[in-house]
GROMACS .gro file of C-alpha atoms in nm:
model
  225
    1MET     CA    1   1.142  -1.065  -0.037
    2GLU     CA    2   0.886  -1.325  -0.196
    3ARG     CA    3   0.680  -1.449   0.130
    4PHE     CA    4   0.530  -1.734  -0.125
    5ASP     CA    5   0.619  -1.890  -0.469
    6PRO     CA    6   0.436  -1.679  -0.798
    7LYS     CA    7   0.372  -2.027  -0.949
    8ALA     CA    8   0.157  -2.156  -0.691
    9VAL     CA    9  -0.039  -1.848  -0.672
   10GLN     CA   10  -0.110  -1.843  -1.034
   11GLY     CA   11  -0.146  -2.222  -1.005
   12HIS     CA   12  -0.454  -2.166  -0.733
   13PHE     CA   13  -0.627  -1.904  -0.903
   14ASP     CA   14  -0.575  -2.075  -1.276
   15SER     CA   15  -0.787  -2.374  -1.081
   16ILE     CA   16  -1.079  -2.151  -0.905
   17ALA     CA   17  -1.101  -1.890  -1.272
   18ASP     CA   18  -1.409  -2.146  -1.405
   19ARG     CA   19  -1.598  -2.115  -1.034
   20TYR     CA   20  -1.462  -1.812  -0.952
   21ASP     CA   21  -1.768  -1.572  -1.030
   22GLU     CA   22  -2.035  -1.857  -0.835
   23GLY     CA   23  -1.797  -1.867  -0.531
   24LYS     CA   24  -1.851  -1.445  -0.516
   25ALA     CA   25  -2.248  -1.511  -0.538
   26ARG     CA   26  -2.229  -1.706  -0.272
   27GLN     CA   27  -2.064  -1.379  -0.076
   28SER     CA   28  -2.289  -1.096  -0.264
   29ARG     CA   29  -2.379  -0.897   0.008
   30TYR     CA   30  -1.946  -0.837   0.096
   31TRP     CA   31  -1.914  -0.814  -0.277
   32ARG     CA   32  -2.182  -0.553  -0.301
   33THR     CA   33  -2.047  -0.378  -0.019
   34LEU     CA   34  -1.687  -0.375  -0.237
   35VAL     CA   35  -1.816  -0.249  -0.505
   36SER     CA   36  -1.993   0.031  -0.313
   37ILE     CA   37  -1.693   0.096  -0.151
   38TYR     CA   38  -1.524   0.178  -0.451
   39ARG     CA   39  -1.737   0.391  -0.659
   40GLU     CA   40  -1.728   0.624  -0.367
   41PHE     CA   41  -1.320   0.655  -0.513
   42VAL     CA   42  -1.342   0.547  -0.865
   43PRO     CA   43  -1.601   0.864  -1.093
   44GLU     CA   44  -1.764   0.695  -1.370
   45CYS     CA   45  -1.512   0.759  -1.676
   46SER     CA   46  -1.236   0.707  -1.530
   47SER     CA   47  -0.924   0.557  -1.668
   48VAL     CA   48  -0.903   0.256  -1.411
   49LEU     CA   49  -0.632  -0.006  -1.357
   50GLU     CA   50  -0.738  -0.332  -1.164
   51VAL     CA   51  -0.431  -0.502  -1.036
   52GLY     CA   52  -0.552  -0.848  -0.975
   53CYS     CA   53  -0.851  -0.820  -1.163
   54GLY     CA   54  -1.004  -1.178  -1.176
   55THR     CA   55  -1.261  -1.199  -1.375
   56GLY     CA   56  -1.360  -0.850  -1.440
   57SER     CA   57  -1.673  -0.772  -1.288
   58LEU     CA   58  -1.532  -0.523  -1.035
   59LEU     CA   59  -1.385  -0.314  -1.322
   60ALA     CA   60  -1.686  -0.333  -1.524
   61SER     CA   61  -1.869  -0.254  -1.294
   62LEU     CA   62  -1.713   0.076  -1.249
   63ARG     CA   63  -1.807   0.174  -1.579
   64PRO     CA   64  -1.434   0.304  -1.685
   65ARG     CA   65  -1.393   0.560  -1.992
   66ARG     CA   66  -1.059   0.318  -2.050
   67GLY     CA   67  -1.054  -0.029  -1.805
   68VAL     CA   68  -0.715  -0.218  -1.773
   69GLY     CA   69  -0.718  -0.547  -1.567
   70LEU     CA   70  -0.417  -0.720  -1.483
   71ASP     CA   71  -0.402  -1.035  -1.328
   72LEU     CA   72  -0.099  -1.345  -1.259
   73SER     CA   73  -0.358  -1.650  -1.358
   74PRO     CA   74  -0.391  -1.678  -1.742
   75ALA     CA   75  -0.757  -1.853  -1.680
   76MET     CA   76  -0.892  -1.565  -1.508
   77VAL     CA   77  -0.799  -1.366  -1.772
   78ALA     CA   78  -0.948  -1.562  -2.024
   79GLU     CA   79  -1.253  -1.588  -1.845
   80ALA     CA   80  -1.237  -1.167  -1.793
   81ARG     CA   81  -1.194  -1.128  -2.157
   82LYS     CA   82  -1.458  -1.369  -2.237
   83LYS     CA   83  -1.735  -1.158  -2.014
   84HIS     CA   84  -1.628  -0.843  -2.074
   85PRO     CA   85  -1.487  -0.776  -2.398
   86GLU     CA   86  -1.514  -0.412  -2.410
   87LEU     CA   87  -1.233  -0.383  -2.136
   88GLU     CA   88  -0.826  -0.500  -2.166
   89PHE     CA   89  -0.709  -0.791  -1.986
   90ARG     CA   90  -0.337  -0.913  -1.909
   91ALA     CA   91  -0.169  -1.167  -1.749
   92GLU     CA   92   0.071  -0.984  -1.580
   93ASP     CA   93   0.274  -0.952  -1.267
   94ILE     CA   94   0.259  -0.625  -1.136
   95ALA     CA   95   0.629  -0.637  -0.977
   96ARG     CA   96   0.752  -0.738  -1.336
   97PRO     CA   97   0.557  -0.445  -1.550
   98SER     CA   98   0.528  -0.455  -1.882
   99GLY     CA   99   0.469  -0.068  -1.983
  100LYS     CA  100   0.505   0.291  -1.855
  101GLU     CA  101   0.110   0.461  -1.868
  102ALA     CA  102  -0.037   0.633  -1.602
  103PHE     CA  103  -0.381   0.598  -1.478
  104GLY     CA  104  -0.663   0.830  -1.303
  105VAL     CA  105  -0.740   0.501  -1.048
  106ILE     CA  106  -0.540   0.198  -0.955
  107LEU     CA  107  -0.731  -0.093  -0.770
  108LEU     CA  108  -0.647  -0.385  -0.568
  109CYS     CA  109  -0.977  -0.541  -0.447
  110ASP     CA  110  -0.883  -0.804  -0.151
  111VAL     CA  111  -0.573  -0.907  -0.378
  112ILE     CA  112  -0.250  -0.741  -0.142
  113GLU     CA  113  -0.268  -1.034   0.048
  114HIS     CA  114  -0.213  -1.271  -0.258
  115LEU     CA  115   0.109  -1.098  -0.367
  116PRO     CA  116   0.420  -1.312  -0.334
  117ASP     CA  117   0.609  -0.974  -0.302
  118PRO     CA  118   0.415  -0.701  -0.211
  119ALA     CA  119   0.706  -0.433  -0.185
  120ALA     CA  120   0.811  -0.567  -0.547
  121ALA     CA  121   0.423  -0.483  -0.629
  122LEU     CA  122   0.410  -0.133  -0.554
  123GLU     CA  123   0.701   0.002  -0.715
  124GLY     CA  124   0.543  -0.243  -0.979
  125ILE     CA  125   0.280   0.002  -0.882
  126LYS     CA  126   0.437   0.332  -0.982
  127SER     CA  127   0.486   0.210  -1.362
  128TYR     CA  128   0.135   0.311  -1.426
  129ALA     CA  129   0.127   0.601  -1.175
  130ASP     CA  130   0.179   1.003  -1.145
  131ARG     CA  131   0.122   1.222  -0.861
  132ASP     CA  132  -0.235   1.258  -0.967
  133THR     CA  133  -0.327   0.906  -0.960
  134ARG     CA  134  -0.534   0.759  -0.671
  135ILE     CA  135  -0.471   0.424  -0.544
  136VAL     CA  136  -0.775   0.235  -0.393
  137LEU     CA  137  -0.712  -0.081  -0.198
  138THR     CA  138  -0.883  -0.278   0.025
  139SER     CA  139  -0.798  -0.600   0.254
  140VAL     CA  140  -0.955  -0.846   0.526
  141ASN     CA  141  -0.865  -0.724   0.877
  142PRO     CA  142  -0.667  -1.039   0.975
  143LEU     CA  143  -0.824  -1.045   1.285
  144TRP     CA  144  -1.101  -1.215   1.086
  145ALA     CA  145  -0.884  -1.549   0.972
  146GLY     CA  146  -0.974  -1.769   1.185
  147ALA     CA  147  -1.392  -1.731   1.104
  148LEU     CA  148  -1.266  -1.723   0.736
  149HIS     CA  149  -1.026  -2.019   0.757
  150LEU     CA  150  -1.369  -2.209   0.906
  151ALA     CA  151  -1.591  -2.092   0.667
  152GLU     CA  152  -1.335  -2.219   0.412
  153THR     CA  153  -1.346  -2.540   0.571
  154LEU     CA  154  -1.688  -2.560   0.647
  155GLY     CA  155  -1.715  -2.488   0.238
  156PHE     CA  156  -1.900  -2.168   0.252
  157LYS     CA  157  -1.614  -1.975   0.023
  158LEU     CA  158  -1.387  -2.025  -0.269
  159PRO     CA  159  -1.025  -2.118  -0.055
  160GLU     CA  160  -0.769  -1.858  -0.098
  161GLY     CA  161  -0.477  -2.038  -0.183
  162GLU     CA  162  -0.140  -1.911  -0.029
  163HIS     CA  163  -0.271  -1.571   0.168
  164GLU     CA  164  -0.100  -1.321   0.436
  165TRP     CA  165  -0.370  -1.046   0.529
  166LEU     CA  166  -0.167  -0.752   0.692
  167SER     CA  167  -0.272  -0.544   0.959
  168LEU     CA  168  -0.397  -0.164   0.898
  169PRO     CA  169  -0.074  -0.096   1.043
  170GLU     CA  170   0.103  -0.340   0.800
  171LEU     CA  171  -0.018  -0.165   0.500
  172ARG     CA  172   0.054   0.225   0.631
  173ALA     CA  173   0.407   0.099   0.692
  174LEU     CA  174   0.440  -0.034   0.394
  175ILE     CA  175   0.297   0.176   0.180
  176GLU     CA  176   0.499   0.488   0.340
  177ALA     CA  177   0.802   0.267   0.280
  178HIS     CA  178   0.743   0.287  -0.078
  179GLY     CA  179   0.735   0.644  -0.178
  180PHE     CA  180   0.363   0.688  -0.129
  181ARG     CA  181   0.139   0.907   0.081
  182LEU     CA  182  -0.134   0.743   0.296
  183GLU     CA  183  -0.476   0.977   0.234
  184ALA     CA  184  -0.749   0.765   0.437
  185ALA     CA  185  -0.738   0.473   0.584
  186GLU     CA  186  -1.056   0.319   0.711
  187GLY     CA  187  -1.267   0.028   0.867
  188ARG     CA  188  -1.582  -0.097   0.679
  189ILE     CA  189  -1.817  -0.354   0.741
  190LEU     CA  190  -1.825  -0.373   1.153
  191LEU     CA  191  -1.983  -0.727   1.070
  192PRO     CA  192  -1.951  -0.943   0.780
  193PHE     CA  193  -2.333  -1.050   0.775
  194GLY     CA  194  -2.646  -0.883   0.758
  195VAL     CA  195  -2.798  -0.720   1.101
  196PRO     CA  196  -3.210  -0.620   1.040
  197LEU     CA  197  -3.247  -0.252   1.088
  198ALA     CA  198  -2.899  -0.177   1.225
  199GLU     CA  199  -2.691  -0.267   0.928
  200GLY     CA  200  -2.625   0.124   0.794
  201LEU     CA  201  -2.546   0.249   1.174
  202LEU     CA  202  -2.306  -0.040   1.219
  203ASN     CA  203  -2.142  -0.004   0.876
  204ARG     CA  204  -2.128   0.388   0.973
  205LEU     CA  205  -1.954   0.288   1.283
  206SER     CA  206  -1.701   0.080   1.178
  207ARG     CA  207  -1.534   0.413   1.053
  208THR     CA  208  -1.480   0.566   1.414
  209PRO     CA  209  -1.084   0.512   1.550
  210LEU     CA  210  -1.268   0.270   1.863
  211LEU     CA  211  -1.397   0.028   1.617
  212ARG     CA  212  -1.181   0.054   1.297
  213ARG     CA  213  -0.941  -0.239   1.462
  214LEU     CA  214  -1.211  -0.453   1.491
  215CYS     CA  215  -1.415  -0.370   1.133
  216PHE     CA  216  -1.436  -0.660   0.875
  217VAL     CA  217  -1.209  -0.505   0.592
  218TYR     CA  218  -1.012  -0.172   0.555
  219ALA     CA  219  -1.030   0.045   0.294
  220VAL     CA  220  -0.739   0.283   0.214
  221VAL     CA  221  -0.654   0.495  -0.034
  222PHE     CA  222  -0.318   0.672  -0.112
  223ARG     CA  223  -0.100   0.822  -0.425
  224LEU     CA  224   0.280   0.869  -0.488
  225ALA     CA  225   0.427   1.159  -0.246
   0.00000   0.00000   0.00000
C-alpha cells in the first residue's frame, strides 16, 4: 500500500538534484559517519547495488567491483552518471524491478523513509538478491524528527519531501514479514553533532541495548531467510 504518491517523491528529488551534493557537504560529519558504517559491511571489490543512490557518492566511495545505482529520480541519475561514469545508474522504482540479478551487497542508505511502498520495495529487492546477498540499511531514528524538521525550517539541511521514518521495531517487523532474516540492528551516532574528546566513546555507547533507542541513526543488516 503506497504511503506517498511516487510522482511527488520523484518530483521532489528531481527538484533538488543539482544541489544535493552541496546539501550533503553542509552535513559532512554525518555523511562521513554513514560512509564509515557502510565500509564496515561492504568489502572493497564487491558487487554492490544501491537503492536510492542519489548522485552516487556513497556507491563510488565503496570502490565496488561492479556498482549499480537505482533511483526513482531521473535528475538524480543524470547527476550520478556525470559524476561517476565508471558506475552504472538507472532510473528505476525498486518496487517494479527491471531485471533479475544477484548482487553481493544491497544498500538502502536513508531511503526507506522515502519509499512510497516499503513492503513492495522489499519484495522488489528479492529480484536482486539471493541467500548470500547482504542487505545493509540505515535510517534516522524518528525520535529525532522534531529536531530535523526544525533544522530544515531554518535552512540547515535540504528539505526531505514526503517521508515517514520508522522505528527499529517497525523496521524489524517489516523486514521479517517479507521473508528476510535479521543479522544485526545497531544504534549509531548517539549525538549528531561533534563532542570533542568524547565522540568515539559516545558512538560506542550508542550500540548498547540501553542507549540504542536514543541514537540518531540505525544500522540494520539482513538477508533472505
